[in-house]
Coordinates of C-alpha atoms in Angstrom, one line a residue:
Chain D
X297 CA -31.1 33.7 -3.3
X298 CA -29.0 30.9 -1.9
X299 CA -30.5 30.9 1.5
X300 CA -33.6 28.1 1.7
X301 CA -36.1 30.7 2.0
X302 CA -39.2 28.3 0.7
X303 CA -38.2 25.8 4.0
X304 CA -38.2 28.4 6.4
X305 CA -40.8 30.7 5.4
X306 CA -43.5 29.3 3.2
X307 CA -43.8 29.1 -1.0
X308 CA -43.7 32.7 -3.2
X309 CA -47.3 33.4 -3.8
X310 CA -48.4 33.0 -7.4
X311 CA -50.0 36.9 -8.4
X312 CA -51.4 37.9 -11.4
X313 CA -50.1 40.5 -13.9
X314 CA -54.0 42.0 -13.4
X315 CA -53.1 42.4 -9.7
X316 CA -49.7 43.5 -9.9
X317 CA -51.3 46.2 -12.3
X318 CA -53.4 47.7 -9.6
X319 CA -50.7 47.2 -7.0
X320 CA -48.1 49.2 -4.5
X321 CA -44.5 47.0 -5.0
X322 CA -42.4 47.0 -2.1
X323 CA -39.0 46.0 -3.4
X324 CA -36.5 45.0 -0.8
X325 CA -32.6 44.4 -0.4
X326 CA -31.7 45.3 -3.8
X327 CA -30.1 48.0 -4.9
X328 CA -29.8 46.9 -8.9
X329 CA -32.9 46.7 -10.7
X330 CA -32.1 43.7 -13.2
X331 CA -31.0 41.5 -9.9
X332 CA -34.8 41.7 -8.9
X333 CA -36.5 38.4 -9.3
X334 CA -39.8 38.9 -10.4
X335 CA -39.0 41.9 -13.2
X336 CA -43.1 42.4 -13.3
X337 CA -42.3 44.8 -10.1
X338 CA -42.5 47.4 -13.5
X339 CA -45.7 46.8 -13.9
X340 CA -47.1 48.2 -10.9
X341 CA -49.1 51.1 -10.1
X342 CA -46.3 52.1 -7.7
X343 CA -42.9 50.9 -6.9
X344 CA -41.0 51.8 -3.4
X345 CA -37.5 50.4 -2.7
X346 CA -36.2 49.6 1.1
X347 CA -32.3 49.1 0.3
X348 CA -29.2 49.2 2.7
X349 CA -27.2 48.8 -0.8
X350 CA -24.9 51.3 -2.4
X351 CA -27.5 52.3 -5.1
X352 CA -25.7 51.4 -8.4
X353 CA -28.4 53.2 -10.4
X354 CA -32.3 54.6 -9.3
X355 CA -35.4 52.6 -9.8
X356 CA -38.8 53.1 -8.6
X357 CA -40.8 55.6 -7.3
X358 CA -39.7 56.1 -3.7
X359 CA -37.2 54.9 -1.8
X360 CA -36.0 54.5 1.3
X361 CA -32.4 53.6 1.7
X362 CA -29.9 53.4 4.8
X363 CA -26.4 52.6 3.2
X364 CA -25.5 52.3 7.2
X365 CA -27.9 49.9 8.3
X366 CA -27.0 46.3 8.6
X367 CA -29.6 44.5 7.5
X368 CA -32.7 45.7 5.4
X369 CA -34.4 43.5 8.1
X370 CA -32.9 45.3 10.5
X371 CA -35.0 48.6 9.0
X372 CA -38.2 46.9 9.0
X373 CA -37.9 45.7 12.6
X374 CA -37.0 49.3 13.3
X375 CA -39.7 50.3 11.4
X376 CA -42.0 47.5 13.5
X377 CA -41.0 49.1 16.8
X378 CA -41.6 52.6 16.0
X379 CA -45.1 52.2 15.0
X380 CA -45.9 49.6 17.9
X381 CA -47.0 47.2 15.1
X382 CA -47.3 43.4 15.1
X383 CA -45.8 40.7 13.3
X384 CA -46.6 37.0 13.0
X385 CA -44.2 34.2 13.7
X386 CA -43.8 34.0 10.3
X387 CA -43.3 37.1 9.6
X388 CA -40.7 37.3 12.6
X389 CA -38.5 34.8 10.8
X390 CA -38.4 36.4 8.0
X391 CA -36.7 39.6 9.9
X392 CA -34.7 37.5 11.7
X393 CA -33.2 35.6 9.3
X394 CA -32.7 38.6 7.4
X395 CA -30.6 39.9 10.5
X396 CA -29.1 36.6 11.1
X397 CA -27.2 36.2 7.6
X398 CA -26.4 40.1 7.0
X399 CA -24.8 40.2 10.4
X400 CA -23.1 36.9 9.8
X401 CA -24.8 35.8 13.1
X402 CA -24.1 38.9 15.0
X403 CA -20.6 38.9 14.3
X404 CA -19.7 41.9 12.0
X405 CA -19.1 45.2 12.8
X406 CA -22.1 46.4 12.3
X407 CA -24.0 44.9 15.3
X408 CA -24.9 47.4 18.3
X409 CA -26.8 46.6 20.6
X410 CA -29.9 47.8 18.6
X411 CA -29.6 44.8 16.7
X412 CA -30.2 42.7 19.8
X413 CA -32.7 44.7 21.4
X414 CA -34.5 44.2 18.4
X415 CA -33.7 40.3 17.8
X416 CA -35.0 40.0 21.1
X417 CA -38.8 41.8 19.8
X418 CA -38.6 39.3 16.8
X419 CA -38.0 36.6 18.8
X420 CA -41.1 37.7 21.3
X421 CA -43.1 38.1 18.1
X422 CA -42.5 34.1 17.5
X423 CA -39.0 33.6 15.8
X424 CA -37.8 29.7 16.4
X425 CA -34.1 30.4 16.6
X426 CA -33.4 26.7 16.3
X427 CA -35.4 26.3 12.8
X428 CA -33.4 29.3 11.2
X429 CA -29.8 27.8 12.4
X430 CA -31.5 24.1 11.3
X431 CA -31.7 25.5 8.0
X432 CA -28.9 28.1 7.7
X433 CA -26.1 26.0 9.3
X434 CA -27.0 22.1 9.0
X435 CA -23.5 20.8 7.0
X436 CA -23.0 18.0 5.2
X437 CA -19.8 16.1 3.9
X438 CA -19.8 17.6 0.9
X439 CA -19.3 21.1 2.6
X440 CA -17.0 20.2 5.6
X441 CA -14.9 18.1 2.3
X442 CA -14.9 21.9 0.5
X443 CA -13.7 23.5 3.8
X444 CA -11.0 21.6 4.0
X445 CA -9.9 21.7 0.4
X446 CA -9.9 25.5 0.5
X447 CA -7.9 25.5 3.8
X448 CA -5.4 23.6 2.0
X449 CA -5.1 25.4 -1.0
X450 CA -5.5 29.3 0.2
X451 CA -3.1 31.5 -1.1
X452 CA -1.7 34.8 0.6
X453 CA 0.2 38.1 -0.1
X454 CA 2.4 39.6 2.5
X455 CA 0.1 42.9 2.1
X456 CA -2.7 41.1 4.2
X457 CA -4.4 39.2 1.2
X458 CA -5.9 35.5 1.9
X459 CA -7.8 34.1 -1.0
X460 CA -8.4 31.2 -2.8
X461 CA -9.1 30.2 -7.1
X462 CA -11.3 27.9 -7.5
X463 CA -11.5 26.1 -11.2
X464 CA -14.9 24.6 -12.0
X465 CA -12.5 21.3 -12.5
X466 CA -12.0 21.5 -8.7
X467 CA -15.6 22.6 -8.0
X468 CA -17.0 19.8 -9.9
X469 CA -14.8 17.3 -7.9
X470 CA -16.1 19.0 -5.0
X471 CA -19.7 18.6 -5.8
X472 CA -20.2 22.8 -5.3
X473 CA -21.9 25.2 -7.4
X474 CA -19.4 28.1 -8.2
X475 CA -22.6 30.2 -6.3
X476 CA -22.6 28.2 -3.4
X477 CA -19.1 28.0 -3.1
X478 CA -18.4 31.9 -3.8
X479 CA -21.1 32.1 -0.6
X480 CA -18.3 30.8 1.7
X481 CA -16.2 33.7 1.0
X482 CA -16.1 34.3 4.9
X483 CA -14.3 30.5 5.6
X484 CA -10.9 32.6 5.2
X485 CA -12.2 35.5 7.6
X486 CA -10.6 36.6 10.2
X487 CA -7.5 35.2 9.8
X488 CA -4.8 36.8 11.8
X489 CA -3.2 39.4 9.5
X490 CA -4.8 39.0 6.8
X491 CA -7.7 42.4 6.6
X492 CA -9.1 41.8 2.8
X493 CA -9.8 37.8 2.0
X494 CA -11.7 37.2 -1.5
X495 CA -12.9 33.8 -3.3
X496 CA -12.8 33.5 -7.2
X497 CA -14.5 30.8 -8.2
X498 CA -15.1 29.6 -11.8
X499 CA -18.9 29.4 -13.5
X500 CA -20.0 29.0 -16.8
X501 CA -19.6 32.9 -17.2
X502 CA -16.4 33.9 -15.7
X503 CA -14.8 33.8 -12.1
X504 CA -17.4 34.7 -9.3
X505 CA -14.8 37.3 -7.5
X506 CA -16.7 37.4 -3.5
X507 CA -14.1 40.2 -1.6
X508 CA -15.0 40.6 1.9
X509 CA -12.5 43.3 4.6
X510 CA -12.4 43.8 8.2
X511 CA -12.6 47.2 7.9
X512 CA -10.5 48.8 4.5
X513 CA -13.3 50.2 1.8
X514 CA -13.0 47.4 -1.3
X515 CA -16.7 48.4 -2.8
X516 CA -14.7 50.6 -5.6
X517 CA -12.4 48.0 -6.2
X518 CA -15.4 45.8 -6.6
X519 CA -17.2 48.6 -9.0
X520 CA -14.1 48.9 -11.1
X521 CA -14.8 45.6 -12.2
X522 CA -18.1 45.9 -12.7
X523 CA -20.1 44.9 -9.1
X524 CA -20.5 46.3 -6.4
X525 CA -21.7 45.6 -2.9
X526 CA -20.9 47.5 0.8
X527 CA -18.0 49.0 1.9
X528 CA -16.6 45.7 3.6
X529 CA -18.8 42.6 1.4
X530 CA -18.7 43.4 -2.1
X531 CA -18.4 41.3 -5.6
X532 CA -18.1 41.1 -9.3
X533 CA -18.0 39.0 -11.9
X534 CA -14.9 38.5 -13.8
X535 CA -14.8 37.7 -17.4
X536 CA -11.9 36.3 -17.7
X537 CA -8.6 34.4 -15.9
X538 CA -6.4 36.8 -16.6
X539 CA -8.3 39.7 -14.7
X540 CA -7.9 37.7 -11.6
X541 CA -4.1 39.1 -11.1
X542 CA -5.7 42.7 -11.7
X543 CA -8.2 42.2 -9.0
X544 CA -5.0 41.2 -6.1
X545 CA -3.1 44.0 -7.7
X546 CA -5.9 46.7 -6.5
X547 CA -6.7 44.8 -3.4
X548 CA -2.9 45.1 -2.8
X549 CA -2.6 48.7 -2.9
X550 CA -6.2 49.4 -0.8
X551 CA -4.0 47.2 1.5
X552 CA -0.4 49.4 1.3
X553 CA -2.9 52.2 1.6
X554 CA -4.1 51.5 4.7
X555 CA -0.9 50.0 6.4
Chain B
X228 CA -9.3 28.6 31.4
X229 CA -8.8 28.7 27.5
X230 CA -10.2 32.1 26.9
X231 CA -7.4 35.0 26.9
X232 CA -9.2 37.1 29.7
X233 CA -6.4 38.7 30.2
X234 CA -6.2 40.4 26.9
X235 CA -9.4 41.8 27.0
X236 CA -10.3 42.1 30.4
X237 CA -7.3 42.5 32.5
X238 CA -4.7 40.5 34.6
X239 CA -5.9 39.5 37.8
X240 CA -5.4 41.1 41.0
X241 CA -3.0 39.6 43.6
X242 CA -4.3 39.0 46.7
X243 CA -3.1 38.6 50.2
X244 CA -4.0 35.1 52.3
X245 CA -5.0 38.0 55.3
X246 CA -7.4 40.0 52.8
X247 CA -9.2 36.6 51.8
X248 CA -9.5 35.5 55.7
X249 CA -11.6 38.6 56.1
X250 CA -13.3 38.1 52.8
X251 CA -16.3 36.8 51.3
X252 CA -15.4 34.6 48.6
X253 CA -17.6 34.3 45.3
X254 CA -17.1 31.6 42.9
X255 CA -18.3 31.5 39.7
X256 CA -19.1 29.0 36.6
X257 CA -17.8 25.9 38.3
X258 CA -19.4 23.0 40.0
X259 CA -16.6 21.0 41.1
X260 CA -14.4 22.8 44.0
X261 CA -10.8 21.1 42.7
X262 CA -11.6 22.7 39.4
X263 CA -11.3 26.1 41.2
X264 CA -7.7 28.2 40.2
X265 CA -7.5 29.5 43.3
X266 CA -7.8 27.2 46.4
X267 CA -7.0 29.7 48.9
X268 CA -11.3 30.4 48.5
X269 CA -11.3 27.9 51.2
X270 CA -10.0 30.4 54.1
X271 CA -12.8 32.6 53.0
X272 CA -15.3 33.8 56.3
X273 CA -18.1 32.9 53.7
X274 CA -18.4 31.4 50.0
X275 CA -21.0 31.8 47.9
X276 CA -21.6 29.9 44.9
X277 CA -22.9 31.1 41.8
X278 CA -23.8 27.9 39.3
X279 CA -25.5 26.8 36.1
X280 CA -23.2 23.3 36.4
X281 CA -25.1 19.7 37.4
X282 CA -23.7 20.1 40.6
X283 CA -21.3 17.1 41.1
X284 CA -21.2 17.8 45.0
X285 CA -21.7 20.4 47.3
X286 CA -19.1 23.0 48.3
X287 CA -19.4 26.2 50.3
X288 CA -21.6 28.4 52.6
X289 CA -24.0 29.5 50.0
X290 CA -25.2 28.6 46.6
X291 CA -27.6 30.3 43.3
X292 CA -27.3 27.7 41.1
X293 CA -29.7 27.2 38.1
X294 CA -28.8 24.6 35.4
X295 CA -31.6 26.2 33.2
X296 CA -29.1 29.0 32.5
X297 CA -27.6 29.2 29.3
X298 CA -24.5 31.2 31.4
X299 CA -23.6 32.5 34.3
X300 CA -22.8 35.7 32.9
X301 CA -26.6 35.5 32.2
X302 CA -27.5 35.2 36.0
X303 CA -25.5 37.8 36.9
X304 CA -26.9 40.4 34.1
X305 CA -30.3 39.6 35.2
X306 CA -29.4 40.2 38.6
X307 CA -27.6 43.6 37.3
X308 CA -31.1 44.5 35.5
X309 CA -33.5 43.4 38.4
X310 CA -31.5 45.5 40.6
X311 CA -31.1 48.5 38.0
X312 CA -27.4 47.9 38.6
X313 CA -24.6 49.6 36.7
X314 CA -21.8 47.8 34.7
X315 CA -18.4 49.4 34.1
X316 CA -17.1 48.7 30.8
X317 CA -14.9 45.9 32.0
X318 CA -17.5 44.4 33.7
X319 CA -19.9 44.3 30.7
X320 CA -16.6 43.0 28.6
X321 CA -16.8 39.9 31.2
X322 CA -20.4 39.0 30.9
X323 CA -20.5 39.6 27.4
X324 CA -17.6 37.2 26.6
X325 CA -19.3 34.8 28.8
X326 CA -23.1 34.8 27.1
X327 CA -21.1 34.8 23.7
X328 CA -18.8 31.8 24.9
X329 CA -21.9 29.6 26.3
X330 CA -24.1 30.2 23.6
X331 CA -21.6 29.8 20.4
X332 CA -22.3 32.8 19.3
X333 CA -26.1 33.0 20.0
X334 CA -26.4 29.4 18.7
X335 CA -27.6 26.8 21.1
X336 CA -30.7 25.9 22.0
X337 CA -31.6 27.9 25.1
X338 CA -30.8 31.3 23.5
X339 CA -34.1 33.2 24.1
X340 CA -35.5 37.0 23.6
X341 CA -34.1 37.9 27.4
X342 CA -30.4 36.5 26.0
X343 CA -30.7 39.3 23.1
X344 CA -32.1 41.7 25.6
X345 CA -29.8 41.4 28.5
X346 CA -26.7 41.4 25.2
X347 CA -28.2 44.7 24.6
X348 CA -27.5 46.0 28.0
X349 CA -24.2 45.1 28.1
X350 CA -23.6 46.6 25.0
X351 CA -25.1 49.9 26.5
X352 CA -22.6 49.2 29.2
X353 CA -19.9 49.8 27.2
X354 CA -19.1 46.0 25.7
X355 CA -17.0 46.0 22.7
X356 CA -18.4 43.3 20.3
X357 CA -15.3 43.6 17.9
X358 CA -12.6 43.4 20.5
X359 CA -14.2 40.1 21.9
X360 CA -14.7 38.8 18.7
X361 CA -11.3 39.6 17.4
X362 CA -10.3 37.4 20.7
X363 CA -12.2 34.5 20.4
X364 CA -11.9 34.3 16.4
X365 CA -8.9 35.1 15.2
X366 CA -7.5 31.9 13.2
X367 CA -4.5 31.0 12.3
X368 CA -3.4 28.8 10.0
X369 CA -2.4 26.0 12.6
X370 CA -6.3 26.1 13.7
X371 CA -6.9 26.0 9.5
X372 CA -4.7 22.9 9.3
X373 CA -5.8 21.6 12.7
X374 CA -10.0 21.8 11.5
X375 CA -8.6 20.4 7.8
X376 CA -7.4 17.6 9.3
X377 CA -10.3 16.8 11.3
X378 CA -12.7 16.7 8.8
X379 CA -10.7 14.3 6.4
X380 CA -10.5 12.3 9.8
X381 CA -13.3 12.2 11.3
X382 CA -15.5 8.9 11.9
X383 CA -19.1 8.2 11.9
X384 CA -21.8 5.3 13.2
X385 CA -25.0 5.0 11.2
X386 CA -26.7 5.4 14.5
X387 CA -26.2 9.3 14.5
X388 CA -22.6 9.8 16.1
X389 CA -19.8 11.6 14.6
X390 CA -16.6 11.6 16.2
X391 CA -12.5 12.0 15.7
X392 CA -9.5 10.6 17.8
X393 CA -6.8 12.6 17.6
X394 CA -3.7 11.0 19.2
X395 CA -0.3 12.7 20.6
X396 CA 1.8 12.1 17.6
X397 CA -1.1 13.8 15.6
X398 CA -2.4 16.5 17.9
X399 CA 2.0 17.5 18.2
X400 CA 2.0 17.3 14.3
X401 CA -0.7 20.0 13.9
X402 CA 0.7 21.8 16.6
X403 CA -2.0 21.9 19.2
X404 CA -2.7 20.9 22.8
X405 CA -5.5 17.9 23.5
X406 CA -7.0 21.1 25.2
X407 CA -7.2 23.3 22.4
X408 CA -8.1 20.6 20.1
X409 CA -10.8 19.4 22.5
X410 CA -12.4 22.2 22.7
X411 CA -13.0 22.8 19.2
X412 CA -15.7 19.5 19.2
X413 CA -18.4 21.6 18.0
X414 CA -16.2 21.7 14.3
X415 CA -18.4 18.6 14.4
X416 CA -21.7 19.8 15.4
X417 CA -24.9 20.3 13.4
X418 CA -23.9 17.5 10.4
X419 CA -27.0 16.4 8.9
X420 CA -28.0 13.0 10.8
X421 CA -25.6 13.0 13.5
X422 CA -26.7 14.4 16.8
X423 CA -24.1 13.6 18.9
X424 CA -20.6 15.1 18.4
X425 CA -17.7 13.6 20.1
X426 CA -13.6 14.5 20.1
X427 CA -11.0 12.1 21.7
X428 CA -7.7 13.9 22.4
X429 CA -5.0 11.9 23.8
X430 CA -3.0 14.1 26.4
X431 CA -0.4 12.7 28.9
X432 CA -2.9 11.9 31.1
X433 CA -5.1 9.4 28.9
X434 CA -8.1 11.0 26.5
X435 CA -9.9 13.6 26.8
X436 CA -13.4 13.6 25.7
X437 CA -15.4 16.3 25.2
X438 CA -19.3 15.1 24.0
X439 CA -22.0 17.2 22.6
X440 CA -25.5 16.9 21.7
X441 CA -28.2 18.5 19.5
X442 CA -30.9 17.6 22.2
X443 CA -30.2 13.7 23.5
X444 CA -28.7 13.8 27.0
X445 CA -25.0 12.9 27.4
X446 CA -24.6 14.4 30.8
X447 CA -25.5 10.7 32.3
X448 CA -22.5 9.1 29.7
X449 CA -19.9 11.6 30.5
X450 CA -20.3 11.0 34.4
X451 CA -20.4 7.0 33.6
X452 CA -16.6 7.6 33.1
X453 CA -15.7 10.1 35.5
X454 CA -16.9 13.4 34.1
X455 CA -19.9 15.7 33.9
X456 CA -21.4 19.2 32.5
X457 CA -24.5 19.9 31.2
X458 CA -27.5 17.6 29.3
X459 CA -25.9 19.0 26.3
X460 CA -22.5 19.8 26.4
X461 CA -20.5 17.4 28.6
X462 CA -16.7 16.0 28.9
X463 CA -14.4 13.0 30.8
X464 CA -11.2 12.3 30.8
X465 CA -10.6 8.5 30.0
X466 CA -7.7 7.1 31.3
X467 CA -6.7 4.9 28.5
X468 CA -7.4 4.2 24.7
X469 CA -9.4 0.8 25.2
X470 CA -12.6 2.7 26.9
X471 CA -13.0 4.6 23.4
X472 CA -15.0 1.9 22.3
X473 CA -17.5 1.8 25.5
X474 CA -17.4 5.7 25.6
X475 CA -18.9 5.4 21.5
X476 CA -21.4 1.9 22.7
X477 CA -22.7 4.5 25.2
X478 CA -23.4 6.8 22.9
X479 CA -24.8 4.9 20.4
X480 CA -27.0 3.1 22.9
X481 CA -28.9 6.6 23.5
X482 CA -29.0 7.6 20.2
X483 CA -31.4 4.1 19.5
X484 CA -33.3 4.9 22.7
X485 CA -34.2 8.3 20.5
X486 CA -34.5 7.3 17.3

């Protein structure tokens, strides 16, 4: 993933095929089997999935999935609570940083006041606040140069679209990975007006497409091109330039539907 | 204040010179009695002070006032818990735009477990996370230009201070008040290496200067020249463009004594 996990948290344990073979694996936040990292999860004895993901299709053995919940984090700390057990720091910043990016730092929808009640347990447990937002939030020039380049060259439909295209040209200039930069779909949230806001941005492999909504359902529109996501953050990857007009086209009408 | 209360809280009542002779008077969130809207508080039988401000000097009958407190709005919902008090709506709406306002968003550095805990009150109180949000976030694309512009202007010292003058002509260009624009100084906050974030905005009365920090304390600077606020968060208002230079020698000066 794009978040600095290793920094915050500690290195991936090394593990054995011999002791994934005689082992329970606990997949988490992934509702798309070939997007898991370590594909030896197949391997062992048992596999059970904690997703808050649309499923796209079933893996495992059991499962456990909460399409309403905001943060898979969010269920274990719910989880934590209702069994009265005990986490260690470490395991506290995990959760939290888990709750911290899904909820877009307790901004989206989403957020009750559940999700504070039990930030407030993870952060009694030992979560440093001011190490996650070190890590999650330290900018450099490179970034604050990309923000400003994509609030220069943003594009908009009357319907209530805001988005921006991205060549790898202009992402090269920029010194951004078409990843990274598809990650800062949310720079044109918010925006008055404007409900659906979407990056495409250029890789080796197509146009990242990141869609993001304050509130209208864009996961089919998503789907129909092959992601997926939630109901207000999904994405796909498009194969081609020419699909990109396609993609505003069905955002447009989710839009006129909704007006 | 800059905050549109009014839209999500309501107007203000009007009130009679006879009804505040008779009254007791509380005033909140402000150290510095000419900074208070209405000055009529004086005729007050009795006025009590509620604070987290470095108190620049003493005004009225009574005083709470603890500069540990990330808000005011915090002091009062611990008061409302401690005393199992009720909230109506409304009254959660005002101390929850108050916690979110003084911690950016559950951002800075005294955000603890209780500032989760007593959000999740409010929330129970009937707070509406989306409407403040909407509120306090909504961009347009003046702010887009406006944050654009500042960083493609924005300077730096190799001592660890970032900083941007914005004058008249520039500030009227991008269509923004020195206010406004000075209150959007954290747009320069948590760059890698700099710890102290500083805007200039030249209004008709000279600069103001709003300073921030990532732990050094500015408070001392800011009163050096007139102003004042907290050890991390502090402004001035500079009466002419020649003490730029010593407001930034300042700075750097405590930035070495930390390095």
């Amino acid at each position: 993933g794009f978040v600095p996990f290793k920094q915050l948290i500690s290195e991936m344990d090394q593990v054995s095929d011999d002791l994934i073979a005689v082992s329970l694996a606990i997949v988490v936040d992934v509702g798309d089997a070939p997007r898991i990292e370590d594909q030896r999860f197949k391997m062992a004895q048992c596999v059970f999935k904690i997703d808050h993901h649309i499923p796209v299709y079933d893996f495992g053995h059991h499962a456990w999935i909460d399409t309403d919940a905001l943060a898979v984090s969010l269920m274990i700390a719910r989880f934590v609570r209702l069994y009265h057990m005990k986490l260690t720091p470490m395991g506290a910043n995990a959760l939290a940083l888990g709750l911290i990016t899904d909820s877009g730092r307790f901004l989206f929808g989403q957020v009750t006041g559940e999700t504070f009640s039990l930030m407030s347990d993870l952060i009694g447990f030992g979560a440093t606040l001011p190490d996650i937002y070190r890590i999650l939030y330290e900018k450099t020039f490179e970034q604050m140069a990309f923000q400003s380049y994509v609030y220069q060259h943003y594009e908009t439909n009357d319907a209530g679209l805001i988005y921006v295209i991205l060549t790898s040209d202009e992402l090269k200039n920029l010194g951004i990975t078409a990843e990274r930069a598809s990650s800062k779909v949310n720079l044109l949230a918010q925006v008055k007006n404007y409900h659906i806001w979407t990056f495409f941005a250029e890789s080796a492999e197509g146009y990242r497409c990141e869609i993001r909504s304050d509130g209208i359902d864009i996961q089919a529109v998503a789907s129909k091109f092959g992601g997926g996501g939630h109901q207000q953050a999904s994405g796909c990857l498009l194969k081609s330039k020419t699909l990109i007009p396609n993609v505003i086209d069905e955002l447009v009408i989710k839009l006129r539907e909704h007006a």
